[in-house]
Amino acid sequence: MAAAVSALSSLGVPDGDCGSSSEEDEGSPGPAAAAGAEQRRQERLRRFRELHMKRYEACKLNSQEVVEEDKRLKLPPNWEAKKARLEWELKVQEKKKECAARGEDYERVKLLEISAEDAERWERKKKKKNPDLGFSDYAAAQLRQYQRLTRQIKPDLEQYEKLKEQYGEALYPTSDSLLHGTHVPSKEGVDRMVADLEKQIEKREKYSRRRPYNDDADIDYINERNAKFNQKAERFYGKYTAEIKQNLERGTAV
């Protein structure tokens, strides 16, 4: 080795040039490095395609949501409640058909599926609900009055049992029964009816009805608008013009 080095030095070749070829071989990229670079490139392309697909899906979903929102805005305000009601009615109809096919009573099956807590809550709601929806016609008003009065009646069950034993089936009249003169009410029943009637009379006396016109008042207007104007003028200036009006009525005005 030393002889070879001395020979090269004698030829004028520097000692450092001996390893130049090996260093050049080490600096040039090999097949493994090229394969790694290609793999990283493919990975970046795959991630780019995934991001592109996600962006496309987001745009598609956004467009669909815009269309659905526009449809919802064009629907009536109570559409959701109506839709839920229709779905519930369809479920009820299907349940009735299933019960009819099995030969079961739907109302009984429905009550068996209701818990005790739900039943108590619904009963409380029914008690709080006001059944009086206002005046619709005279027949409905009369029916409400009848139902209200009958709810106040406290029947005497002992007397009812006695009458039932005494008359039997005749206690329940039919179209062929003769009712006139067959029943004499007791003194307690008459007193109870009188007390109820007095209570109704006392309640009616508390009612007041608005009367737009006073029949005893002087007519000093020519139409409804003029009457309103006169009322306002009297309210603001009546105390100042009372004497003038009295003088005009007596004919002693100066």
XYZ file of N, CA and C in Angstrom, residues 6-249:
732
model
N 3.387 5.848 -2.854
C 4.592 6.534 -3.309
C 4.645 6.615 -4.822
N 4.111 5.564 -5.481
C 4.085 5.585 -6.950
C 3.148 6.653 -7.469
N 2.028 6.807 -6.839
C 1.083 7.836 -7.264
C 1.634 9.217 -7.028
N 2.320 9.367 -5.908
C 2.910 10.684 -5.613
C 3.989 11.036 -6.595
N 4.698 9.999 -7.039
C 5.733 10.269 -8.036
C 5.135 10.675 -9.365
N 3.874 10.227 -9.633
C 3.191 10.621 -10.870
C 2.512 11.971 -10.771
N 2.496 12.578 -9.566
C 1.896 13.910 -9.420
C 0.444 13.892 -9.054
N -0.090 12.767 -8.627
C -1.497 12.672 -8.241
C -1.620 12.933 -6.762
N -2.440 13.853 -6.297
C -2.564 14.125 -4.852
C -3.130 12.923 -4.123
N -2.769 12.921 -2.836
C -3.257 11.805 -2.010
C -4.759 11.849 -1.815
N -5.369 13.047 -1.753
C -6.829 13.146 -1.496
C -7.683 12.671 -2.632
N -7.103 12.536 -3.829
C -7.912 12.111 -4.965
C -8.170 10.624 -4.992
N -7.557 9.953 -4.056
C -7.722 8.502 -4.087
C -9.140 8.072 -3.784
N -9.842 8.772 -2.905
C -11.209 8.367 -2.517
C -12.287 9.154 -3.209
N -12.010 9.897 -4.279
C -13.018 10.724 -4.930
C -14.080 9.887 -5.606
N -13.697 8.802 -6.214
C -14.683 7.974 -6.914
C -15.671 7.344 -5.942
N -15.185 6.924 -4.791
C -16.088 6.312 -3.803
C -17.040 7.334 -3.222
N -16.561 8.598 -3.012
C -17.447 9.646 -2.485
C -18.527 10.007 -3.483
N -18.165 10.035 -4.798
C -19.164 10.331 -5.806
C -20.229 9.251 -5.851
N -19.800 8.001 -5.642
C -20.772 6.899 -5.646
C -21.728 7.018 -4.468
N -21.198 7.485 -3.306
C -22.072 7.635 -2.145
C -23.032 8.796 -2.307
N -22.706 9.926 -2.972
C -23.577 11.088 -3.134
C -24.679 10.885 -4.143
N -24.559 10.042 -5.102
C -25.589 9.825 -6.116
C -26.756 9.043 -5.522
N -28.058 9.469 -5.798
C -29.233 8.788 -5.233
C -29.363 7.374 -5.753
N -29.640 6.463 -4.797
C -29.798 5.078 -5.169
C -31.249 4.717 -5.417
N -31.554 3.456 -5.736
C -32.945 3.009 -5.974
C -33.834 3.123 -4.745
N -33.280 2.884 -3.550
C -34.088 2.960 -2.317
C -34.574 4.381 -2.067
N -33.677 5.368 -2.267
C -34.074 6.764 -2.065
C -35.146 7.186 -3.067
N -35.038 6.763 -4.283
C -36.043 7.105 -5.306
C -37.397 6.479 -4.971
N -37.347 5.233 -4.468
C -38.608 4.586 -4.097
C -39.271 5.305 -2.923
N -38.472 5.754 -1.939
C -39.039 6.500 -0.805
C -39.667 7.815 -1.242
N -38.978 8.528 -2.153
C -39.527 9.792 -2.647
C -40.847 9.570 -3.400
N -40.907 8.512 -4.199
C -42.130 8.214 -4.940
C -43.276 7.844 -3.987
N -42.923 7.121 -2.904
C -43.946 6.751 -1.921
C -44.507 7.978 -1.214
N -43.623 8.914 -0.834
C -44.087 10.153 -0.203
C -44.951 10.964 -1.167
N -44.600 10.968 -2.412
C -45.399 11.693 -3.415
C -46.785 11.085 -3.555
N -46.834 9.761 -3.613
C -48.133 9.101 -3.712
C -48.997 9.351 -2.461
N -48.354 9.389 -1.295
C -49.086 9.665 -0.059
C -49.676 11.078 -0.064
N -48.867 12.044 -0.541
C -49.389 13.407 -0.623
C -50.519 13.517 -1.630
N -50.441 12.807 -2.740
C -51.520 12.825 -3.718
C -52.797 12.180 -3.152
N -52.618 11.094 -2.389
C -53.788 10.447 -1.783
C -54.485 11.376 -0.789
N -53.678 12.055 0.060
C -54.269 12.986 1.018
C -54.932 14.157 0.311
N -54.352 14.611 -0.784
C -54.959 15.705 -1.545
C -56.308 15.287 -2.139
N -56.365 14.045 -2.672
C -57.633 13.558 -3.214
C -58.690 13.419 -2.115
N -58.269 12.956 -0.928
C -59.215 12.839 0.181
C -59.761 14.204 0.586
N -58.904 15.201 0.688
C -59.359 16.552 1.016
C -60.288 17.099 -0.056
N -59.973 16.811 -1.317
C -60.821 17.278 -2.410
C -62.211 16.630 -2.324
N -62.264 15.318 -2.001
C -63.556 14.632 -1.871
C -64.341 15.163 -0.673
N -63.651 15.440 0.427
C -64.334 16.009 1.589
C -64.904 17.381 1.266
N -64.164 18.189 0.549
C -64.654 19.506 0.150
C -65.876 19.373 -0.764
N -65.847 18.408 -1.678
C -66.985 18.197 -2.570
C -68.228 17.737 -1.785
N -68.030 16.820 -0.833
C -69.154 16.354 -0.013
C -69.728 17.486 0.828
N -68.843 18.346 1.383
C -69.318 19.474 2.191
C -70.150 20.436 1.337
N -69.697 20.725 0.128
C -70.460 21.612 -0.769
C -71.805 20.989 -1.131
N -71.815 19.684 -1.364
C -73.055 19.000 -1.721
C -74.053 19.030 -0.560
N -73.564 18.726 0.656
C -74.446 18.748 1.827
C -74.947 20.160 2.116
N -74.084 21.147 1.921
C -74.482 22.530 2.140
C -75.587 22.946 1.169
N -75.458 22.542 -0.094
C -76.487 22.866 -1.082
C -77.808 22.189 -0.738
N -77.758 20.925 -0.317
C -78.975 20.222 0.075
C -79.642 20.885 1.273
N -78.829 21.323 2.250
C -79.395 21.974 3.422
C -80.032 23.313 3.065
N -79.449 24.037 2.125
C -80.042 25.300 1.682
C -81.402 25.053 1.030
N -81.491 23.999 0.201
C -82.766 23.676 -0.449
C -83.807 23.272 0.589
N -83.406 22.441 1.572
C -84.346 22.013 2.605
C -84.805 23.191 3.463
N -83.889 24.095 3.779
C -84.259 25.264 4.570
C -85.231 26.154 3.812
N -85.041 26.297 2.508
C -85.966 27.092 1.705
C -87.344 26.442 1.692
N -87.395 25.105 1.635
C -88.687 24.413 1.687
C -89.370 24.622 3.034
N -88.582 24.554 4.126
C -89.161 24.735 5.452
C -89.702 26.143 5.637
N -89.015 27.133 5.085
C -89.482 28.513 5.215
C -90.776 28.748 4.441
N -90.987 27.997 3.367
C -92.205 28.157 2.578
C -93.387 27.403 3.169
N -93.145 26.508 4.125
C -94.233 25.749 4.737
C -94.978 26.603 5.753
N -96.219 26.235 6.113
C -96.958 26.970 7.154
C -96.232 26.904 8.500
N -96.505 27.864 9.394
C -95.781 27.876 10.682
C -96.077 26.667 11.558
N -97.263 26.069 11.428
C -97.630 24.930 12.267
C -97.498 23.607 11.515
N -96.625 23.571 10.517
C -96.493 22.357 9.722
C -95.911 21.205 10.541
N -94.935 21.497 11.408
C -94.323 20.436 12.204
C -95.354 19.776 13.118
N -96.211 20.595 13.733
C -97.238 20.033 14.617
C -98.235 19.194 13.810
N -98.636 19.691 12.618
C -99.559 18.930 11.785
C -98.936 17.607 11.330
N -97.657 17.659 10.978
C -96.973 16.454 10.529
C -96.906 15.424 11.650
N -96.555 15.899 12.865
C -96.510 14.982 14.005
C -97.887 14.407 14.306
N -98.922 15.238 14.170
C -100.289 14.767 14.404
C -100.683 13.698 13.385
N -100.361 13.922 12.108
C -100.705 12.939 11.070
C -99.956 11.632 11.280
N -98.679 11.733 11.654
C -97.916 10.509 11.919
C -98.513 9.741 13.096
N -98.926 10.487 14.130
C -99.528 9.822 15.283
C -100.852 9.144 14.898
N -101.664 9.807 14.067
C -102.929 9.212 13.636
C -102.694 7.950 12.805
N -101.651 7.970 11.953
C -101.338 6.776 11.173
C -100.930 5.611 12.082
N -100.137 5.924 13.103
C -99.745 4.871 14.043
C -100.956 4.319 14.794
N -101.884 5.210 15.159
C -103.089 4.756 15.856
C -103.927 3.853 14.954
N -104.063 4.234 13.681
C -104.836 3.411 12.756
C -104.200 2.032 12.570
N -102.869 2.002 12.456
C -102.189 0.709 12.331
C -102.370 -0.131 13.587
N -102.294 0.520 14.746
C -102.471 -0.213 16.002
C -103.895 -0.770 16.114
N -104.885 0.007 15.680
C -106.260 -0.480 15.707
C -106.442 -1.680 14.794
N -105.828 -1.630 13.608
C -105.935 -2.762 12.691
C -105.295 -4.012 13.283
N -104.134 -3.843 13.932
C -103.475 -4.991 14.557
C -104.338 -5.573 15.677
N -104.933 -4.704 16.497
C -105.795 -5.189 17.582
C -107.038 -5.881 17.034
N -107.613 -5.317 15.954
C -108.790 -5.951 15.357
C -108.439 -7.314 14.767
N -107.232 -7.438 14.180
C -106.823 -8.728 13.618
C -106.620 -9.770 14.714
N -106.153 -9.353 15.875
C -105.961 -10.280 16.992
C -107.229 -10.480 17.816
N -108.292 -9.716 17.511
C -109.527 -9.823 18.259
C -109.469 -9.167 19.622
N -108.684 -8.109 19.773
C -108.530 -7.408 21.051
C -109.170 -6.025 20.976
N -109.487 -5.496 22.132
C -110.068 -4.154 22.221
C -108.933 -3.136 22.253
N -108.966 -2.197 21.311
C -107.867 -1.220 21.219
C -107.786 -0.337 22.462
N -108.941 0.104 22.966
C -108.930 0.984 24.141
C -108.313 0.278 25.342
N -108.612 -0.989 25.506
C -108.043 -1.743 26.620
C -106.531 -1.895 26.455
N -106.102 -2.204 25.234
C -104.660 -2.356 24.979
C -103.940 -1.029 25.214
N -104.570 0.071 24.799
C -103.943 1.381 24.992
C -103.810 1.715 26.476
N -104.833 1.407 27.255
C -104.772 1.681 28.691
C -103.725 0.814 29.386
N -103.527 -0.405 28.884
C -102.519 -1.265 29.480
C -101.100 -0.746 29.223
N -100.918 -0.005 28.139
C -99.590 0.525 27.818
C -99.282 1.846 28.516
N -100.276 2.470 29.154
C -100.078 3.754 29.828
C -99.632 3.511 31.267
N -98.599 4.219 31.683
C -98.122 4.072 33.050
C -99.006 4.859 34.010
N -98.880 4.549 35.298
C -99.697 5.219 36.314
C -99.336 6.697 36.410
N -98.063 7.036 36.247
C -97.641 8.440 36.322
C -98.247 9.255 35.185
N -98.236 8.695 33.962
C -98.836 9.406 32.826
C -100.340 9.574 33.016
N -101.003 8.551 33.544
C -102.446 8.641 33.769
C -102.779 9.725 34.789
N -102.002 9.799 35.875
C -102.232 10.840 36.880
C -101.976 12.227 36.299
N -100.934 12.366 35.486
C -100.635 13.668 34.895
C -101.748 14.113 33.946
N -102.287 13.191 33.160
C -103.385 13.539 32.247
C -104.648 13.900 33.017
N -104.889 13.218 34.127
C -106.063 13.547 34.935
C -105.938 14.947 35.525
N -104.747 15.310 35.967
C -104.545 16.665 36.496
C -104.752 17.710 35.409
N -104.309 17.412 34.193
C -104.516 18.351 33.094
C -105.997 18.510 32.786
N -106.753 17.414 32.818
C -108.187 17.495 32.554
C -108.898 18.337 33.599
N -108.470 18.229 34.846
C -109.105 19.013 35.903
C -108.811 20.497 35.747
N -107.598 20.833 35.298
C -107.223 22.241 35.135
C -107.840 22.862 33.893
N -108.198 22.038 32.911
C -108.709 22.569 31.649
C -110.094 23.163 31.825
N -110.301 24.335 31.242
C -111.599 25.003 31.315
C -112.449 24.562 30.125
N -113.550 23.841 30.354
C -114.341 23.356 29.213
C -115.185 24.443 28.552
N -115.349 25.606 29.202
C -116.190 26.670 28.658
C -115.397 27.426 27.595
N -115.772 27.245 26.333
C -115.071 27.889 25.221
C -115.733 29.175 24.773
N -116.676 29.700 25.547
C -117.353 30.924 25.171
C -118.685 30.644 24.483
N -119.372 31.713 24.132
C -120.707 31.590 23.539
C -120.585 31.263 22.061
N -121.249 30.175 21.651
C -121.326 29.833 20.233
C -122.761 29.950 19.733
N -123.710 29.361 20.468
C -125.131 29.528 20.168
C -125.911 29.282 21.459
N -127.227 29.535 21.403
C -128.042 29.428 22.611
C -128.199 27.981 23.074
N -128.204 27.040 22.128
C -128.329 25.632 22.521
C -127.105 25.175 23.304
N -125.911 25.563 22.841
C -124.692 25.193 23.554
C -124.624 25.871 24.917
N -125.071 27.137 25.001
C -125.083 27.831 26.289
C -126.039 27.165 27.267
N -127.201 26.729 26.765
C -128.160 26.041 27.625
C -127.615 24.700 28.098
N -126.912 23.991 27.218
C -126.319 22.710 27.598
C -125.249 22.904 28.678
N -124.403 23.929 28.539
C -123.386 24.186 29.553
C -124.024 24.536 30.896
N -125.105 25.335 30.837
C -125.795 25.684 32.077
C -126.397 24.436 32.737
N -126.972 23.552 31.924
C -127.553 22.316 32.469
C -126.472 21.436 33.096
N -125.349 21.285 32.404
C -124.267 20.464 32.947
C -123.693 21.064 34.227
N -123.590 22.379 34.286
C -123.066 23.011 35.492
C -124.007 22.805 36.675
N -125.312 22.905 36.432
C -126.271 22.720 37.517
C -126.344 21.261 37.978
N -126.256 20.332 37.014
C -126.320 18.920 37.411
C -125.070 18.480 38.168
N -123.927 19.108 37.876
C -122.723 18.763 38.639
C -122.837 19.182 40.100
N -123.656 20.190 40.377
C -123.815 20.654 41.747
C -124.776 19.780 42.567
N -125.543 18.932 41.892
C -126.534 18.108 42.600
C -125.821 16.986 43.353
N -126.170 16.833 44.607
C -125.651 15.737 45.424
C -126.803 14.766 45.701
N -126.878 13.673 44.974
C -128.034 12.776 45.119
C -128.039 12.063 46.478
N -129.253 11.776 46.940
C -129.447 11.002 48.174
C -129.526 9.528 47.789
N -128.438 8.806 47.949
C -128.379 7.422 47.504
C -129.259 6.511 48.355
N -129.381 6.830 49.633
C -130.235 5.997 50.490
C -131.695 6.076 50.054
N -132.166 7.303 49.781
C -133.538 7.462 49.304
C -133.733 6.800 47.943
N -132.696 6.847 47.123
C -132.779 6.205 45.796
C -132.926 4.690 45.938
N -132.175 4.101 46.842
C -132.284 2.661 47.044
C -133.674 2.277 47.567
N -134.218 3.111 48.463
C -135.558 2.833 48.982
C -136.597 2.888 47.877
N -136.502 3.914 47.016
C -137.453 4.023 45.909
C -137.280 2.876 44.924
N -136.051 2.445 44.738
C -135.805 1.333 43.822
C -136.437 0.044 44.341
N -136.334 -0.188 45.661
C -136.966 -1.375 46.239
C -138.485 -1.252 46.206
N -138.998 -0.028 46.334
C -140.450 0.159 46.394
C -141.099 0.021 45.022
N -140.528 0.643 43.990
C -141.177 0.677 42.681
C -140.597 -0.349 41.700
N -139.371 -0.781 41.920
C -138.770 -1.756 41.002
C -138.515 -1.156 39.635
N -138.967 -1.868 38.587
C -138.753 -1.393 37.213
C -139.577 -0.157 36.897
N -140.647 0.084 37.651
C -141.468 1.277 37.404
C -140.733 2.561 37.742
N -139.600 2.433 38.457
C -138.817 3.633 38.771
C -138.174 4.235 37.526
N -137.991 3.403 36.498
C -137.377 3.869 35.246
C -138.478 3.950 34.200
N -139.064 5.121 33.978
C -140.224 5.237 33.078
C -139.843 5.034 31.626
N -140.808 4.642 30.860
C -140.664 4.488 29.419
C -141.678 5.382 28.722
N -141.808 5.219 27.414
C -142.763 6.042 26.664
C -144.215 5.700 27.012
N -144.445 4.518 27.597
C -145.801 4.109 27.947
C -146.140 4.382 29.412
N -145.213 4.977 30.162
C -145.447 5.211 31.591
C -146.265 6.476 31.804
N -147.099 6.462 32.839
C -147.880 7.630 33.241
C -147.177 8.263 34.444
N -146.576 9.421 34.233
C -145.770 10.033 35.286
C -146.558 11.033 36.115
N -147.589 11.608 35.562
C -148.296 12.672 36.262
C -148.993 12.127 37.516
N -148.644 12.696 38.657
C -149.268 12.327 39.910
C -148.762 11.056 40.540
N -147.746 10.435 39.950
C -147.230 9.179 40.514
C -146.092 9.393 41.500
N -145.535 10.604 41.533
C -144.385 10.846 42.419
C -144.614 12.135 43.197
N -144.429 12.058 44.513
C -144.542 13.228 45.381
C -143.163 13.502 45.980
N -142.553 14.651 45.661
C -141.205 14.916 46.187
C -141.233 15.109 47.695
N -140.095 14.803 48.320
C -139.984 14.969 49.765
C -139.731 16.432 50.103
N -139.931 16.780 51.379
C -139.718 18.155 51.819
C -138.244 18.548 51.688
N -137.345 17.597 51.959
C -135.914 17.903 51.819
C -135.560 18.196 50.362
N -136.150 17.445 49.433
C -135.881 17.695 48.021
C -136.402 19.051 47.569
N -137.596 19.423 48.047
C -138.151 20.733 47.698
C -137.285 21.847 48.266
N -136.852 21.694 49.512
C -135.989 22.715 50.111
C -134.668 22.838 49.357
N -134.131 21.705 48.915
C -132.880 21.737 48.161
C -133.060 22.448 46.830
N -134.198 22.211 46.155
C -134.471 22.881 44.887
C -134.663 24.384 45.089
N -135.366 24.772 46.164
C -135.592 26.199 46.440
C -134.266 26.896 46.724
N -133.400 26.241 47.503
C -132.105 26.841 47.807
C -131.282 27.026 46.535
N -131.345 26.055 45.627
C -130.600 26.171 44.380
C -131.153 27.292 43.511
N -132.474 27.430 43.449
C -133.068 28.508 42.654
C -132.729 29.879 43.228
N -132.742 29.995 44.549
C -132.374 31.269 45.166
C -130.920 31.617 44.883
N -130.085 30.614 44.865
C -128.679 30.861 44.548
C -128.524 31.344 43.101
N -129.296 30.756 42.180
C -129.233 31.201 40.785
C -129.729 32.635 40.632
N -130.821 32.972 41.351
C -131.356 34.337 41.275
C -130.348 35.335 41.825
N -129.718 34.981 42.934
C -128.721 35.876 43.531
C -127.533 36.077 42.594
N -127.134 35.028 41.886
C -126.016 35.151 40.956
C -126.386 36.005 39.752
N -127.639 35.862 39.259
C -128.050 36.671 38.106
C -128.139 38.143 38.455
N -128.484 38.461 39.695
C -128.577 39.877 40.093
C -127.235 40.577 40.052
N -126.147 39.798 40.137
C -124.814 40.406 40.105
C -124.348 40.695 38.682
N -125.050 40.130 37.700
C -124.663 40.388 36.321
C -124.998 41.832 35.953
N -124.197 42.408 35.098
C -124.453 43.766 34.606
C -124.307 43.775 33.090
N -125.151 44.522 32.457
C -125.119 44.628 31.007
C -124.824 46.068 30.611
N -123.885 46.237 29.745
C -123.523 47.580 29.302
C -124.631 48.154 28.424
N -125.027 49.350 28.760
C -126.054 50.033 27.973
C -125.413 51.242 27.275
N -125.372 51.232 25.972
C -124.684 52.327 25.274
C -125.417 53.665 25.391
N -126.716 53.620 25.669
C -127.479 54.868 25.735
C -128.239 54.933 27.049
N -128.339 56.126 27.578
C -129.142 56.374 28.776
C -130.460 56.987 28.322
N -131.532 56.264 28.542
C -132.832 56.739 28.058
C -133.271 58.016 28.754
N -132.825 58.256 29.991
C -133.245 59.437 30.743
C -132.397 60.664 30.459
N -131.280 60.503 29.748
C -130.389 61.639 29.491
C -130.956 62.511 28.377
N -130.598 63.812 28.425
C -131.036 64.741 27.379
C -130.315 64.440 26.073
N -131.039 64.571 24.981
C -130.453 64.333 23.661
C -129.950 65.668 23.124
N -128.631 65.837 23.127
C -128.012 67.073 22.637
C -127.034 66.778 21.506
N -127.322 65.752 20.727
C -126.428 65.362 19.640
C -127.281 64.963 18.440
N -126.623 64.946 17.267
C -127.335 64.616 16.038
C -126.898 63.263 15.471
N -125.749 62.770 15.908
C -125.289 61.447 15.477
C -124.296 60.912 16.519
N -123.803 59.744 16.272
C -122.906 59.085 17.232
C -121.597 59.865 17.390
N -121.061 60.374 16.316
C -119.815 61.122 16.387
C -119.988 62.400 17.190
N -121.119 63.076 16.965
C -121.390 64.303 17.713
C -121.601 63.998 19.195
N -122.184 62.835 19.521
C -122.378 62.452 20.926
C -121.042 62.238 21.612
N -120.097 61.593 20.918
C -118.764 61.394 21.503
C -118.067 62.729 21.734
N -118.194 63.644 20.780
C -117.574 64.960 20.934
C -118.175 65.716 22.125
N -119.499 65.655 22.259
C -120.147 66.338 23.386
C -119.714 65.752 24.728
N -119.526 64.425 24.779
C -119.068 63.804 26.016
C -117.667 64.275 26.386
N -116.779 64.371 25.401
C -115.431 64.855 25.685
C -115.453 66.320 26.121
N -116.258 67.140 25.444
C -116.347 68.556 25.809
C -116.909 68.723 27.219
N -117.898 67.894 27.562
C -118.478 67.971 28.904
C -117.469 67.539 29.964
N -116.649 66.558 29.617
C -115.676 66.075 30.592
C -114.604 67.124 30.891
N -114.205 67.901 29.899
C -113.128 68.863 30.100
C -113.638 70.270 30.479
N -114.793 70.679 29.938
C -115.265 72.050 30.136
C -116.632 72.124 30.804
N -117.154 71.013 31.271
C -118.497 71.017 31.844
C -118.629 71.919 33.065
N -117.637 71.915 33.929
C -117.729 72.721 35.150
C -117.681 74.216 34.846
N -117.151 74.620 33.691
C -117.091 76.034 33.334
C -118.349 76.494 32.585
N -118.994 75.574 31.894
C -120.157 75.954 31.068
C -121.496 75.548 31.691
N -121.475 75.020 32.919
C -122.736 74.565 33.536
C -123.695 75.738 33.739
N -123.199 76.866 34.215
C -124.072 78.014 34.484
C -124.628 78.583 33.181
N -123.821 78.633 32.137
C -124.287 79.153 30.845
C -125.403 78.260 30.293
N -125.246 76.957 30.404
C -126.276 76.046 29.912
C -127.572 76.205 30.704
N -127.469 76.388 32.012
C -128.680 76.579 32.820
C -129.390 77.877 32.454
N -128.639 78.928 32.213
C -129.257 80.198 31.809
C -129.939 80.075 30.456
N -129.305 79.329 29.529
C -129.941 79.130 28.228
C -131.214 78.313 28.344
N -131.217 77.316 29.204
C -132.423 76.516 29.388
C -133.542 77.323 30.038
